[in-house]
Structures are given as C-alpha cells and as structure tokens.
C-alpha cells in the first residue's frame, strides 16, 4: 500500500517497502512496481532525466552486507553502462544507516515524451543502503548541463528520505 499525504506545498510518500520521502507537490511523479518499487520525482517538465528516483531491491539475502551490495551494484552499473565514468565514490549515511554513494558522468540514450531517443551527457548521483535484506537506492540523474541547477532541490528531497 502506498500513501500520499499533502502537507501544505509538499507531498509525503509512504511505502509498505518501509520508507517515506517528501517532495514539493508541484513536481510530476510516476511509479512502477513490476519487480520492485520505483518512484520517479521529476524536477523539470521538459526532460525525462532531471529526476530523483527511489527504488527498492529485494534480491539480496538476510546475510548480505553493504559491501556485497556495493560490489554487485558498482560492477553492474559500469558493466552495463560502459560510457559512464566514475567521478567519485564514498561511504555516507542514508536515513542514519551506513550507505555508499557514487557519482557518474557519461553519454547515454534518453527517450523523450515524443518517443525520440537522443544521446545525452548525464550526471548521476546514486546512494544505496541495505536494511532487512532490502536495498534502498536514491538516484539523482540530470543532464550534465542542468545538474548543479537542480542539485539543491534534489538534495532537499533526498535528505527527506527516512526508513521506517
């Protein structure tokens, strides 16, 4: 069950997956729940990539650690998206839990609303943590030229993320 609550000019999204995140009501959102939950919060109306995404992954076991998740995620990202170059990676926290963050930049295909696909230079900030064998990933992805413009809004949304 997903719960949306409007609190003034903000929407609070609560998930049965065990997290809550708050974002300005004016932002467009989308979600999918095929094999895991994925919530998209779009920071701009004219591009499908200037967004904060929250996703969950339940493919890990109760014995998985942040290190095993990081090995699998970091390897997968750079293997699948060979055009992405790692700009930085470091340990951090997410909702008070140990987490890992990577920042990438590279040229990738982007599909727009009119179904055109264009190669765009993107910058991606991804942070993940694991709790009770469930991985929570927050991603801020933007056109490289827009990254710093939307970073304050993205950071505010990402900082509102809590695990329950």
Coordinates of C-alpha atoms in Angstrom, one line a residue:
X1 CA 0.0 0.0 0.0
X2 CA 1.2 3.4 -0.9
X3 CA 0.1 6.5 1.0
X4 CA 0.3 10.0 -0.4
X5 CA -0.4 12.9 2.1
X6 CA -0.3 16.5 1.1
X7 CA 1.2 18.7 3.8
X8 CA 1.0 22.3 2.7
X9 CA 3.0 22.6 -0.5
X10 CA 4.6 19.1 -0.1
X11 CA 3.6 15.6 -0.7
X12 CA 4.6 12.8 1.7
X13 CA 5.0 9.4 0.0
X14 CA 4.9 6.4 2.4
X15 CA 5.5 2.9 1.1
X16 CA 4.9 -0.5 2.5
X17 CA 8.5 -1.1 1.5
X18 CA 9.4 0.8 4.6
X19 CA 10.4 4.3 3.6
X20 CA 9.0 7.7 3.5
X21 CA 10.0 10.7 1.3
X22 CA 8.7 14.2 1.0
X23 CA 8.8 16.4 -2.2
X24 CA 7.1 19.6 -3.4
X25 CA 3.6 18.9 -4.7
X26 CA 4.3 20.8 -7.9
X27 CA 6.6 18.0 -9.2
X28 CA 5.3 15.4 -11.5
X29 CA 5.7 11.8 -10.3
X30 CA 5.5 8.3 -11.8
X31 CA 5.9 4.9 -10.3
X32 CA 6.3 1.3 -11.2
X33 CA 6.0 -1.8 -9.1
X34 CA 6.9 -4.6 -11.5
X35 CA 9.6 -6.5 -9.6
X36 CA 10.4 -3.7 -7.1
X37 CA 9.1 -0.4 -6.2
X38 CA 10.3 2.6 -8.2
X39 CA 9.2 6.2 -7.6
X40 CA 10.2 8.9 -10.0
X41 CA 10.1 12.6 -8.9
X42 CA 10.7 14.9 -11.9
X43 CA 12.4 18.2 -11.2
X44 CA 11.7 19.7 -14.6
X45 CA 8.8 19.4 -17.0
X46 CA 10.8 19.4 -20.2
X47 CA 13.1 16.5 -19.7
X48 CA 12.6 12.9 -18.6
X49 CA 16.0 12.7 -16.8
X50 CA 16.1 15.6 -14.3
X51 CA 14.7 13.5 -11.6
X52 CA 15.1 11.9 -8.2
X53 CA 14.3 8.2 -8.1
X54 CA 13.7 5.9 -5.1
X55 CA 13.9 2.2 -5.8
X56 CA 13.9 -1.0 -3.8
X57 CA 15.6 -4.3 -4.5
X58 CA 14.7 -7.5 -2.6
X59 CA 17.0 -9.8 -4.4
X60 CA 19.5 -10.0 -1.5
X61 CA 19.6 -12.3 1.4
X62 CA 19.5 -11.6 5.1
X63 CA 23.3 -12.2 5.2
X64 CA 24.0 -9.5 2.6
X65 CA 26.0 -6.5 3.7
X66 CA 26.6 -3.1 2.3
X67 CA 29.9 -4.3 0.9
X68 CA 28.2 -7.2 -1.1
X69 CA 25.6 -4.8 -2.4
X70 CA 28.2 -2.2 -3.4
X71 CA 30.3 -4.8 -5.2
X72 CA 27.3 -6.0 -7.2
X73 CA 25.8 -2.6 -7.9
X74 CA 29.1 -0.8 -8.8
X75 CA 30.1 -3.6 -11.1
X76 CA 26.7 -3.8 -12.8
X77 CA 26.5 -0.1 -13.4
X78 CA 29.8 0.2 -15.1
X79 CA 29.4 -3.0 -17.0
X80 CA 26.0 -2.2 -18.4
X81 CA 26.7 1.5 -19.0
X82 CA 30.3 1.4 -20.2
X83 CA 30.1 5.1 -21.2
X84 CA 29.7 6.1 -17.6
X85 CA 32.9 7.3 -15.8
X86 CA 33.1 7.2 -12.0
X87 CA 33.7 10.7 -10.7
X88 CA 33.6 9.8 -7.1
X89 CA 32.6 7.1 -4.6
X90 CA 32.5 7.2 -0.9
X91 CA 30.8 6.0 2.3
X92 CA 28.0 8.1 3.6
X93 CA 24.7 7.6 5.5
X94 CA 21.2 7.4 4.4
X95 CA 18.4 7.9 7.0
X96 CA 21.0 7.2 9.7
X97 CA 22.2 3.9 8.1
X98 CA 25.6 3.2 6.6
X99 CA 25.4 3.8 2.8
X100 CA 27.6 4.0 -0.3
X101 CA 27.5 6.8 -2.9
X102 CA 28.8 7.0 -6.4
X103 CA 28.7 9.9 -8.9
X104 CA 29.0 9.1 -12.6
X105 CA 29.0 11.0 -15.8
X106 CA 28.7 9.9 -19.4
X107 CA 26.7 9.8 -22.6
X108 CA 23.6 7.6 -22.6
X109 CA 20.5 7.3 -24.8
X110 CA 17.5 9.2 -23.3
X111 CA 13.9 8.6 -24.5
X112 CA 11.7 11.7 -24.6
X113 CA 7.9 12.0 -24.3
X114 CA 7.6 12.2 -28.1
X115 CA 9.4 8.8 -28.3
X116 CA 12.6 10.3 -29.8
X117 CA 15.8 9.0 -28.4
X118 CA 18.8 11.2 -28.2
X119 CA 22.3 10.7 -26.8
X120 CA 22.7 13.0 -23.8
X121 CA 25.5 13.6 -21.4
X122 CA 24.2 12.8 -17.9
X123 CA 25.5 13.1 -14.4
X124 CA 24.2 10.6 -11.9
X125 CA 24.4 10.6 -8.1
X126 CA 23.4 7.3 -6.6
X127 CA 23.3 6.3 -2.9
X128 CA 22.2 2.9 -1.5
X129 CA 21.8 1.2 1.8
X130 CA 20.6 -2.2 2.9
X131 CA 18.1 -3.0 5.7
X132 CA 16.5 -6.3 6.4
X133 CA 17.7 -7.8 3.1
X134 CA 16.1 -4.9 1.1
X135 CA 18.2 -2.4 -0.7
X136 CA 17.0 1.2 -0.9
X137 CA 18.6 3.3 -3.7
X138 CA 18.2 7.0 -4.2
X139 CA 19.3 8.4 -7.5
X140 CA 19.6 11.9 -8.8
X141 CA 20.0 11.9 -12.5
X142 CA 20.2 15.0 -14.7
X143 CA 21.5 16.3 -17.9
X144 CA 25.1 17.3 -17.0
X145 CA 24.4 20.9 -18.0
X146 CA 21.5 21.0 -15.6
X147 CA 23.0 19.0 -12.7
X148 CA 24.0 21.9 -10.5
X149 CA 20.8 23.9 -11.2
X150 CA 18.6 21.1 -9.8
X151 CA 21.0 19.8 -7.2
X152 CA 19.6 21.9 -4.2
X153 CA 16.1 20.6 -4.9
X154 CA 17.3 17.0 -5.4
X155 CA 19.4 17.2 -2.2
X156 CA 16.4 18.5 -0.2
X157 CA 14.2 15.6 -1.5
X158 CA 16.9 13.0 -0.8
X159 CA 17.5 14.4 2.7
X160 CA 13.8 13.9 3.5
X161 CA 14.1 10.2 2.9
X162 CA 13.6 8.1 6.0
X163 CA 13.5 4.4 6.7
X164 CA 10.7 3.2 9.0

